[in-house]
PDB file of C-alpha atoms in Angstrom:
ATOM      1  CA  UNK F   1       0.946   4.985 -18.419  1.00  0.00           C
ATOM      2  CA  UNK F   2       2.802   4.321 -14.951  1.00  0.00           C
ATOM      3  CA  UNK F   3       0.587   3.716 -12.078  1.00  0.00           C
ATOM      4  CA  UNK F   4       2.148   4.413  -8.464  1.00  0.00           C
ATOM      5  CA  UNK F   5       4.414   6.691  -9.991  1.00  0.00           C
ATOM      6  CA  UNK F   6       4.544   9.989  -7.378  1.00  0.00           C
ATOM      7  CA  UNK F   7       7.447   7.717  -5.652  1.00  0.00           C
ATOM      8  CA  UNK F   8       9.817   5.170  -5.806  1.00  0.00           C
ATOM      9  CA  UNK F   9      10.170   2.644  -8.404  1.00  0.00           C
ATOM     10  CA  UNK F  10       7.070   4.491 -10.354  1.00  0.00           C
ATOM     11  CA  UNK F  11       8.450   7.931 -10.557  1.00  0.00           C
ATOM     12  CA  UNK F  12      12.038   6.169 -11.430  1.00  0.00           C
ATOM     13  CA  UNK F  13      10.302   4.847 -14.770  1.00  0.00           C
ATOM     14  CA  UNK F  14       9.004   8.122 -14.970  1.00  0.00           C
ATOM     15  CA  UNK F  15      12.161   9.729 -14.745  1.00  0.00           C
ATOM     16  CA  UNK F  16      14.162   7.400 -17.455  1.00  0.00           C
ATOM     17  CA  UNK F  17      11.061   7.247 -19.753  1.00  0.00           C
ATOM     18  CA  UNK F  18      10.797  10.927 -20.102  1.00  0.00           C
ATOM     19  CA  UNK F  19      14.389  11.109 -20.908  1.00  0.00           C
ATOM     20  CA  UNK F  20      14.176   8.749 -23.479  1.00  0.00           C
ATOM     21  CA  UNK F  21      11.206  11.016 -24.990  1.00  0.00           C
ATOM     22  CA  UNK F  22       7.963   9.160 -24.483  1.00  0.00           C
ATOM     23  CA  UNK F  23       5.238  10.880 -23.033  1.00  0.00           C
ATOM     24  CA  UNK F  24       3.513   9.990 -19.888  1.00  0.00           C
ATOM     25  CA  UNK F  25       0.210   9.552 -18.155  1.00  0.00           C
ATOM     26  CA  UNK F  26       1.399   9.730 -13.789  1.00  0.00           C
ATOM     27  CA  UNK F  27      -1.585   7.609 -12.249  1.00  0.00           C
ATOM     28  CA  UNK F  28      -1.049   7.694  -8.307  1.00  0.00           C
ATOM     29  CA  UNK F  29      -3.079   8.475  -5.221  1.00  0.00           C
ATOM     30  CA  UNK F  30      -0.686  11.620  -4.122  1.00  0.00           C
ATOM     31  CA  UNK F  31      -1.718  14.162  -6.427  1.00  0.00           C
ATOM     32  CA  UNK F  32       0.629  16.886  -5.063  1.00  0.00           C
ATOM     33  CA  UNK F  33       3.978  14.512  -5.585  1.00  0.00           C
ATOM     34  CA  UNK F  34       3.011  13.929  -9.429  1.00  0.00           C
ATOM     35  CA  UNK F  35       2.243  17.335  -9.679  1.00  0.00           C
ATOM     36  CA  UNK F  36       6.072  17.869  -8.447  1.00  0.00           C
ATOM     37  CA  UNK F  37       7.742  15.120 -10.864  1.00  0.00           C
ATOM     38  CA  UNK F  38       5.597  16.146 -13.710  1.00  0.00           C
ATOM     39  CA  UNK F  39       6.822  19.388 -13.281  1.00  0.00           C
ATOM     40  CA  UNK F  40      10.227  18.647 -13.034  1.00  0.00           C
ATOM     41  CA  UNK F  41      10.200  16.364 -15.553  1.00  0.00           C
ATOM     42  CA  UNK F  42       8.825  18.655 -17.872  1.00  0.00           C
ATOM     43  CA  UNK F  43      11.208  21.610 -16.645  1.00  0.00           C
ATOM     44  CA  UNK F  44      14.064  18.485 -17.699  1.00  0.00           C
ATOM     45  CA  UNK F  45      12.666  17.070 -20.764  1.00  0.00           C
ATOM     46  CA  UNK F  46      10.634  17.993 -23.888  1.00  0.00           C
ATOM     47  CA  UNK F  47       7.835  15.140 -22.710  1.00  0.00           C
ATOM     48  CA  UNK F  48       4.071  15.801 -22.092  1.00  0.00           C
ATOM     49  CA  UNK F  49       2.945  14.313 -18.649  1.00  0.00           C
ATOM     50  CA  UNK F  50      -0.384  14.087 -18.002  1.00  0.00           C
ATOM     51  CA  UNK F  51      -1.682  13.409 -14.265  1.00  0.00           C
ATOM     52  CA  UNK F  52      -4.380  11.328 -13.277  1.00  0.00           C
ATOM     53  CA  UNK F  53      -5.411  11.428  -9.475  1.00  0.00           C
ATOM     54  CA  UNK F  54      -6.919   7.747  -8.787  1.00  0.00           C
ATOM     55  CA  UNK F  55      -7.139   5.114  -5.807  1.00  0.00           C
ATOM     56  CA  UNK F  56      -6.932   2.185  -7.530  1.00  0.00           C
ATOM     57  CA  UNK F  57      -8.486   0.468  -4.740  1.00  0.00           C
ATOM     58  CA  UNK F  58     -11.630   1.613  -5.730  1.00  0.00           C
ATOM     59  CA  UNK F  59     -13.641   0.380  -8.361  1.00  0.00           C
ATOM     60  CA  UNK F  60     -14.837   3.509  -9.111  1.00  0.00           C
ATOM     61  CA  UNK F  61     -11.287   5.268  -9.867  1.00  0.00           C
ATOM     62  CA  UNK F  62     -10.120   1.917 -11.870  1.00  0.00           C
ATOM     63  CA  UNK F  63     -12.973   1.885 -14.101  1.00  0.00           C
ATOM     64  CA  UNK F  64     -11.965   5.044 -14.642  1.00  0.00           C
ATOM     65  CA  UNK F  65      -8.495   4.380 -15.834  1.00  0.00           C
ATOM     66  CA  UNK F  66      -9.722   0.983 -17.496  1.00  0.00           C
ATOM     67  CA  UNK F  67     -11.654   3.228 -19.658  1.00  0.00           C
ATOM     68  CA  UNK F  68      -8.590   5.253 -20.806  1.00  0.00           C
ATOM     69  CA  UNK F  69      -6.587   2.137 -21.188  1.00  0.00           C
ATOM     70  CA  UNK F  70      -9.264   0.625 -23.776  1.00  0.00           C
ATOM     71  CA  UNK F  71     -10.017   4.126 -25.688  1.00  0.00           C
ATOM     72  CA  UNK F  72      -6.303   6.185 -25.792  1.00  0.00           C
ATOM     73  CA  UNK F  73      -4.633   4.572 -29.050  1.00  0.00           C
ATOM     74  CA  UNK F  74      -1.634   6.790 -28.032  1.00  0.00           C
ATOM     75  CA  UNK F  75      -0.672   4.607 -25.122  1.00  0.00           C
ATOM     76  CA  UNK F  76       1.994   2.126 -25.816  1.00  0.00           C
ATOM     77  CA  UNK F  77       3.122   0.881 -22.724  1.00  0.00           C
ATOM     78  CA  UNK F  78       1.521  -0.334 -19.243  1.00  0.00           C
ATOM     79  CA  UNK F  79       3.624   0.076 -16.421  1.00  0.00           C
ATOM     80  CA  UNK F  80       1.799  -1.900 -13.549  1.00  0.00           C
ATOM     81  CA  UNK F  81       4.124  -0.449 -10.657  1.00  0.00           C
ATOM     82  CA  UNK F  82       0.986   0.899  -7.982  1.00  0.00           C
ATOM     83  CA  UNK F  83       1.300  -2.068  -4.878  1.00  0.00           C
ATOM     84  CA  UNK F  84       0.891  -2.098  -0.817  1.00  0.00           C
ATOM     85  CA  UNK F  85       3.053  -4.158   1.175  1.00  0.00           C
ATOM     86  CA  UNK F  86       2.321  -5.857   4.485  1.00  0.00           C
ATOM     87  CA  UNK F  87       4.566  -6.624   7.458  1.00  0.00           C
ATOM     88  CA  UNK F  88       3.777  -8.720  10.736  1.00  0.00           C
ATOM     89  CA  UNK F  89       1.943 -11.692  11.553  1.00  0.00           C
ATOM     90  CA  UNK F  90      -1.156 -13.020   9.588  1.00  0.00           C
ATOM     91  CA  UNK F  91      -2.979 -14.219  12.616  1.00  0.00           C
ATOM     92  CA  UNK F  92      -4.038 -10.477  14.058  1.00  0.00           C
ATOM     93  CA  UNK F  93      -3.722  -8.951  11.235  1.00  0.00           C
ATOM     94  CA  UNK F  94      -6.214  -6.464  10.211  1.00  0.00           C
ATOM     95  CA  UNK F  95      -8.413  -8.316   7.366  1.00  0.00           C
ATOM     96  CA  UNK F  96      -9.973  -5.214   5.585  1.00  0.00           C
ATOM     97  CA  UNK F  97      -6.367  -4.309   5.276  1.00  0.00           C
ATOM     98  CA  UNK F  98      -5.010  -7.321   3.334  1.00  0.00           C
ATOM     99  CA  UNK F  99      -8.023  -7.156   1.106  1.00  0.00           C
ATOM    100  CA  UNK F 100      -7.260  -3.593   0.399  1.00  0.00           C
ATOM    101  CA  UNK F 101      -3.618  -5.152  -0.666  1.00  0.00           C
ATOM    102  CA  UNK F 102      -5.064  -7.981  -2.590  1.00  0.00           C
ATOM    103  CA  UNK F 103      -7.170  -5.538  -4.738  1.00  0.00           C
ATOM    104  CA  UNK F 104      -4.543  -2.953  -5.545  1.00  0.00           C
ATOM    105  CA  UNK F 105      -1.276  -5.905  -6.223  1.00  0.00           C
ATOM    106  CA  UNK F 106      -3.604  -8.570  -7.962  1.00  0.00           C
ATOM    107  CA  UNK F 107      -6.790  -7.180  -9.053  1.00  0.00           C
ATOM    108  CA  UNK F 108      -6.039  -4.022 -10.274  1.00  0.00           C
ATOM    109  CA  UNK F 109      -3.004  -5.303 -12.007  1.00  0.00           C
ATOM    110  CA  UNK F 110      -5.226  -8.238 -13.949  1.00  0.00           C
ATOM    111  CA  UNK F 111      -8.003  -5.703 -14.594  1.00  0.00           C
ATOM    112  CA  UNK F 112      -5.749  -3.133 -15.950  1.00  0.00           C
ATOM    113  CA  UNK F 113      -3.618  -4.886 -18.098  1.00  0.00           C
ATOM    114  CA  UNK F 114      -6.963  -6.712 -19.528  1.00  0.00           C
ATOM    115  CA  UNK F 115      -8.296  -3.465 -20.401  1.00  0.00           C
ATOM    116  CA  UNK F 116      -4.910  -2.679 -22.166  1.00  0.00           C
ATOM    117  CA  UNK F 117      -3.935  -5.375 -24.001  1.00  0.00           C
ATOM    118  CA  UNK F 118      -7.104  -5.765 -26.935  1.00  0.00           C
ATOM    119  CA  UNK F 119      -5.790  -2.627 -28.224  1.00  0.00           C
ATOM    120  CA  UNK F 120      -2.309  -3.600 -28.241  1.00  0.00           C
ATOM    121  CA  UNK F 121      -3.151  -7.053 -30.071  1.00  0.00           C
ATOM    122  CA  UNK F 122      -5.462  -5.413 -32.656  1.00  0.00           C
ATOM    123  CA  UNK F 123      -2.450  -3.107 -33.684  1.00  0.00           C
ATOM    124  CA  UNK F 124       0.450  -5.739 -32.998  1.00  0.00           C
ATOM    125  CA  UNK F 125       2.692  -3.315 -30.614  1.00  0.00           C
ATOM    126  CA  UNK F 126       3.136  -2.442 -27.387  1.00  0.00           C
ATOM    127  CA  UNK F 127       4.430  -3.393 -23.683  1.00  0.00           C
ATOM    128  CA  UNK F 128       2.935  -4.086 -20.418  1.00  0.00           C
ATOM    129  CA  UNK F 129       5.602  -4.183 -16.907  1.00  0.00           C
ATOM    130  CA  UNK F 130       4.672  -5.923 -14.118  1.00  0.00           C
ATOM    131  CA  UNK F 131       6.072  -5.001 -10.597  1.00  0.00           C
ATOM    132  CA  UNK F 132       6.470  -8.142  -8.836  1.00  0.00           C
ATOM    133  CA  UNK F 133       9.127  -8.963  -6.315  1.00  0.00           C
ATOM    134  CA  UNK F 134      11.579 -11.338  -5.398  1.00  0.00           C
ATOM    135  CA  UNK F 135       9.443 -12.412  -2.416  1.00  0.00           C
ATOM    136  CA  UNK F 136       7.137 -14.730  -5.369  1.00  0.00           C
ATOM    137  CA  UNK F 137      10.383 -16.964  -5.385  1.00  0.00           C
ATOM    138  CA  UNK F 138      10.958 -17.010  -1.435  1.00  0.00           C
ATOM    139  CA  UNK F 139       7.610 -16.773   0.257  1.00  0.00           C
ATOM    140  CA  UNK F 140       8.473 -17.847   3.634  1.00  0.00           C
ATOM    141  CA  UNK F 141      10.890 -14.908   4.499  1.00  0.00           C
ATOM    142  CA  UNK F 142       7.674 -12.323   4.023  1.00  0.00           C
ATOM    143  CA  UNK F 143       4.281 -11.622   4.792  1.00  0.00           C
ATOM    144  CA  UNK F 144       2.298 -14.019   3.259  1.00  0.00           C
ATOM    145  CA  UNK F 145      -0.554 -12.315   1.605  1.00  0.00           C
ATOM    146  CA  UNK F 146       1.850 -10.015   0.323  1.00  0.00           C
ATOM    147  CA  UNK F 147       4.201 -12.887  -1.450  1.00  0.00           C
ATOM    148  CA  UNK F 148       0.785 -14.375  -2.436  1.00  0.00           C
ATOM    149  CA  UNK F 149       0.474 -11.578  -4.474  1.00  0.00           C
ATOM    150  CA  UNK F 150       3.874 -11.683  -5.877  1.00  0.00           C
ATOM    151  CA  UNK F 151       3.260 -15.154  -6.960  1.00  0.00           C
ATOM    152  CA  UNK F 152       0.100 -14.329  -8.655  1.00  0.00           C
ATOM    153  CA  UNK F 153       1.754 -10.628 -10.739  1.00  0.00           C
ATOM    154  CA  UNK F 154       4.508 -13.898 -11.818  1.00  0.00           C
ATOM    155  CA  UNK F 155       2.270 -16.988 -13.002  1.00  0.00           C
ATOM    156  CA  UNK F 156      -0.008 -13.927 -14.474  1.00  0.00           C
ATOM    157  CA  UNK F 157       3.011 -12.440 -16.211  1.00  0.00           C
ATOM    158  CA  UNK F 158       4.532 -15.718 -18.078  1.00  0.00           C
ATOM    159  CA  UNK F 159       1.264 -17.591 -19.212  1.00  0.00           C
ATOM    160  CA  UNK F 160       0.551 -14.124 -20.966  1.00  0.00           C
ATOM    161  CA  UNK F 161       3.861 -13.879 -22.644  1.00  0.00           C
ATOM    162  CA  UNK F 162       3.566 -17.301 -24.064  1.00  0.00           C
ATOM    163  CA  UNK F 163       0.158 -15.788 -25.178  1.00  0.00           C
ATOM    164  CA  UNK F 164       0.983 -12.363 -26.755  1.00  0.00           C
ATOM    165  CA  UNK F 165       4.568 -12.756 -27.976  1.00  0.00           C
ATOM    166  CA  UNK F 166       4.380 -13.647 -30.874  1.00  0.00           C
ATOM    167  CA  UNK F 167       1.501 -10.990 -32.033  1.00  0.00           C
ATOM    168  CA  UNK F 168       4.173  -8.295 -31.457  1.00  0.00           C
ATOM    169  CA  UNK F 169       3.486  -8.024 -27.438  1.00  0.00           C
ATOM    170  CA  UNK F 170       6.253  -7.664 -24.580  1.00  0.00           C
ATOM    171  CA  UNK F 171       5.218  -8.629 -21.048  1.00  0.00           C
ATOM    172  CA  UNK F 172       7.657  -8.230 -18.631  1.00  0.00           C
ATOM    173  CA  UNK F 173       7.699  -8.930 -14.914  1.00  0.00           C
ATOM    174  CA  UNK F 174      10.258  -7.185 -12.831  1.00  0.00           C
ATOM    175  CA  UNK F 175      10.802  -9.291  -9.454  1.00  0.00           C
ATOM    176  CA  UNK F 176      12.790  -6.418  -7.179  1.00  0.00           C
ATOM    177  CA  UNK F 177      14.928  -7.567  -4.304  1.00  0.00           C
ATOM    178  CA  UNK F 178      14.084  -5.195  -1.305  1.00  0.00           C
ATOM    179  CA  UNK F 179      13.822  -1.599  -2.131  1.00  0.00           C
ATOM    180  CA  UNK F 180      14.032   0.878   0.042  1.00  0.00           C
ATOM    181  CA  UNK F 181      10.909   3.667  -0.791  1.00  0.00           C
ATOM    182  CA  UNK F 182       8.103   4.578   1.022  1.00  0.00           C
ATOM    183  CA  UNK F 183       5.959   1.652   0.019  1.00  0.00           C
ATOM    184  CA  UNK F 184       6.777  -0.174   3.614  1.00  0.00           C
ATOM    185  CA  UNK F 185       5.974   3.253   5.302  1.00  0.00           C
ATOM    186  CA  UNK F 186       2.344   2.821   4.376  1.00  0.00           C
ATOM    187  CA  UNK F 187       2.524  -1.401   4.762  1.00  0.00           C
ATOM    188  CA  UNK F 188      -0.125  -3.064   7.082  1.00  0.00           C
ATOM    189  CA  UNK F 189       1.495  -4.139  10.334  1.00  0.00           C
ATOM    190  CA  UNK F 190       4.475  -1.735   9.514  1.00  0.00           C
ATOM    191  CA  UNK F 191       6.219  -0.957  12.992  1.00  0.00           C
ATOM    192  CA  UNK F 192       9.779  -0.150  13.732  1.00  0.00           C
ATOM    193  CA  UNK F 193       9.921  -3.957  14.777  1.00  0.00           C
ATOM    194  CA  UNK F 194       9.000  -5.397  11.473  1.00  0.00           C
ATOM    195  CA  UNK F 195      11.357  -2.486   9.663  1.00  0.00           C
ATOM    196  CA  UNK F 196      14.653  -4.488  11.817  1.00  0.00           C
ATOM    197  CA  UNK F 197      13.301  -7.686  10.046  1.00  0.00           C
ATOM    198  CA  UNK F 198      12.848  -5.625   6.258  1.00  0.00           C
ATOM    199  CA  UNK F 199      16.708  -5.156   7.106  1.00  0.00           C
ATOM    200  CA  UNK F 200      17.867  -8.540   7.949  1.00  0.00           C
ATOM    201  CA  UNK F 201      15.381  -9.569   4.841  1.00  0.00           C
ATOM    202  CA  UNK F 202      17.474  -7.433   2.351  1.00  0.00           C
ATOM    203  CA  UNK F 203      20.483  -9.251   3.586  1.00  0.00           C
ATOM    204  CA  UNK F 204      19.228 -12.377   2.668  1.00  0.00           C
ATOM    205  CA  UNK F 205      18.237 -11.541  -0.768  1.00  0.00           C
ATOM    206  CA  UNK F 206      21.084 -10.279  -1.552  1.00  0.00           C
ATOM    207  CA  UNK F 207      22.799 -12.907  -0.759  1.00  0.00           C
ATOM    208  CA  UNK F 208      20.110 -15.595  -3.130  1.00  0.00           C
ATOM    209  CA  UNK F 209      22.411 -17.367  -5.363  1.00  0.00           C
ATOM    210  CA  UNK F 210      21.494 -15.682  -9.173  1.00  0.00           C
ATOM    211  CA  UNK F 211      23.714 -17.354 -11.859  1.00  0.00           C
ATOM    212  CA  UNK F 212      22.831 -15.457 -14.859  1.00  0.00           C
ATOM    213  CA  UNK F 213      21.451 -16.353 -17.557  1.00  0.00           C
ATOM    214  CA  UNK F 214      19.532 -18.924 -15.859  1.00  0.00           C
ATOM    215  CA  UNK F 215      16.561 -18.945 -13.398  1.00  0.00           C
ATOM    216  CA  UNK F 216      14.789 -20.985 -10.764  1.00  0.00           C
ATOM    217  CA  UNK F 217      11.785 -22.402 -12.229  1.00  0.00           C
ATOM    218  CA  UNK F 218       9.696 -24.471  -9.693  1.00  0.00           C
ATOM    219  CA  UNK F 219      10.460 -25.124  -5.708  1.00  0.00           C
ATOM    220  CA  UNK F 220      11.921 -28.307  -4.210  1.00  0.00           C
ATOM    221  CA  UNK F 221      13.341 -31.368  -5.338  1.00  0.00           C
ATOM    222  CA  UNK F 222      11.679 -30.635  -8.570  1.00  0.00           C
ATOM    223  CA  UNK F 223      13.071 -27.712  -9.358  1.00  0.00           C
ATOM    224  CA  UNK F 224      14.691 -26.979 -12.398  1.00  0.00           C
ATOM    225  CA  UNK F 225      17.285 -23.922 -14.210  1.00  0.00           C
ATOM    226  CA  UNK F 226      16.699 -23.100 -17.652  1.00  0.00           C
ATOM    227  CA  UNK F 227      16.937 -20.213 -19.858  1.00  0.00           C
ATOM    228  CA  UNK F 228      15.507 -16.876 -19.259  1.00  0.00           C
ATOM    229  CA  UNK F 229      13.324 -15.733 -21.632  1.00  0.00           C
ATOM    230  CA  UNK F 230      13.432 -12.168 -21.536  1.00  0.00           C
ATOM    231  CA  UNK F 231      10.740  -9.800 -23.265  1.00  0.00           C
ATOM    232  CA  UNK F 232      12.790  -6.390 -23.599  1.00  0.00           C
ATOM    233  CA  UNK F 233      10.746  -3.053 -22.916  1.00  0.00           C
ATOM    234  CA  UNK F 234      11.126  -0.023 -24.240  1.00  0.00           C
ATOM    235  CA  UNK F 235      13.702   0.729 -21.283  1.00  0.00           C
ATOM    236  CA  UNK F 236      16.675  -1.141 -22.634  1.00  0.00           C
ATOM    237  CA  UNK F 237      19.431  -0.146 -20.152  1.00  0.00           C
ATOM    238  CA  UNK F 238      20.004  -1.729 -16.690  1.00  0.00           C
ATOM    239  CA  UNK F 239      16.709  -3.053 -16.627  1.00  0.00           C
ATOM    240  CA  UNK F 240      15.893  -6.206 -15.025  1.00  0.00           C
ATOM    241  CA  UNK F 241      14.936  -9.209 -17.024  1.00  0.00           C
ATOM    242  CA  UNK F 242      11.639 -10.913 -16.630  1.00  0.00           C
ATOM    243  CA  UNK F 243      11.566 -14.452 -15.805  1.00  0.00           C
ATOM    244  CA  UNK F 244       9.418 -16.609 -18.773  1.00  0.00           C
ATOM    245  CA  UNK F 245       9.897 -20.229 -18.048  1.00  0.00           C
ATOM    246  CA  UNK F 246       8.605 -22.581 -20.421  1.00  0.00           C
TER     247      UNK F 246
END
């Protein structure tokens, strides 16, 4: 199951997990664009998309999905891609808004992969993936309910490794630099203004110091580098590594 996944970095796992012949369940808001990539995909490759139309936003459509989660033995891996950005100041800022992004990056993402993961640990497989961005590491160059958020898919991410490892669970969370897709189209606050600064922002991520294999664990004086500990997915190639400090 790939939530978010009518664009972007959702219908990308889409794309390379159908090729690699698992079968999928699209959950998204835009039922028209996962109608498209399913049938694509399935005009591609011999897998069986399903599509699920859901705002996961509302409890209503995530208890929905929460149910699947807990009851479809076939489903093997979470993807936990579906997230709203935010651009702009805080002070202003529409409130209703930010909650709205707080419920689909932080609560949705908890909920879901808590409705997932009993089933996984009663049969000892499976994987859940974690969107989470680079911004968790470097809060001050973003919004900062959306970074909050960041933070919270990272500290959720490795305590749960540490937790589920070793009963034959992978948890993985995936901390993007800035991507271009249509996620900042639909941000909060998102003007042509704060679009200039997404661009000067991409230029100084890419430029963050990342000496492989090691990672930044803590802020400060304090802070230390030690070894990533990576829990591999199902989607082996060019896939970034999830960051599981001890």
């Amino acid at each position: 199951m790939i939530t978010g996944a009518s664009s972007g970095i959702g219908a990308t796992y889409a794309d390379r997990l159908a090729r690699r012949g698992h079968d999928l369940v699209l959950v998204a808001r835009d039922r028209q664009r996962m109608d498209d990539l399913a049938a694509r995909l399935a005009s591609d490759t011999d897998a069986r998309i399903e599509v699920l139309r859901a705002d996961l936003t509302s409890r209503a459509d995530l208890a929905v999905i929460e149910a699947r989660l807990r009851d479809d033995d076939r489903i093997t891996t979470l993807v936990n891609n579906a997230g709203i950005a935010a651009a702009g100041a805080f002070v202003g800022a529409d409130l209703d808004s930010l909650e709205k992004l707080i419920a689909l990056n932080a609560v949705a993402v908890m909920r879901l992969t808590g409705a997932v993961l009993p089933g996984f640990v009663a049969r000892e497989h499976g994987t859940v993936i974690i969107i989470g961005s680079v911004t968790a590491l470097m809060p001050e160059r973003f919004h900062g309910t959306y970074s909050a958020t960041k933070a919270f898919v990272l500290n959720f991410t490795q305590p749960l490794h540490a937790e589920v490892g070793a009963r034959g669970i992978r948890v993985q969370a995936v901390l993007p630099g800035a991507t271009r897709t249509g996620i900042w189209e639909r941000s909060p606050g998102s003007t042509r203004a704060s679009s200039s600064r997404f661009r000067r922002s991409r230029t100084l991520v890419s430029g963050m110091p990342s000496p492989p294999p090691a990672a930044r664990c803590g802020r400060g004086s304090h802070a230390t580098t030690r070894p990533i500990a990576t829990a591999r997915s199902s989607t082996r190639a060019r896939e970034p590594r999830a960051v599981a400090c001890p």
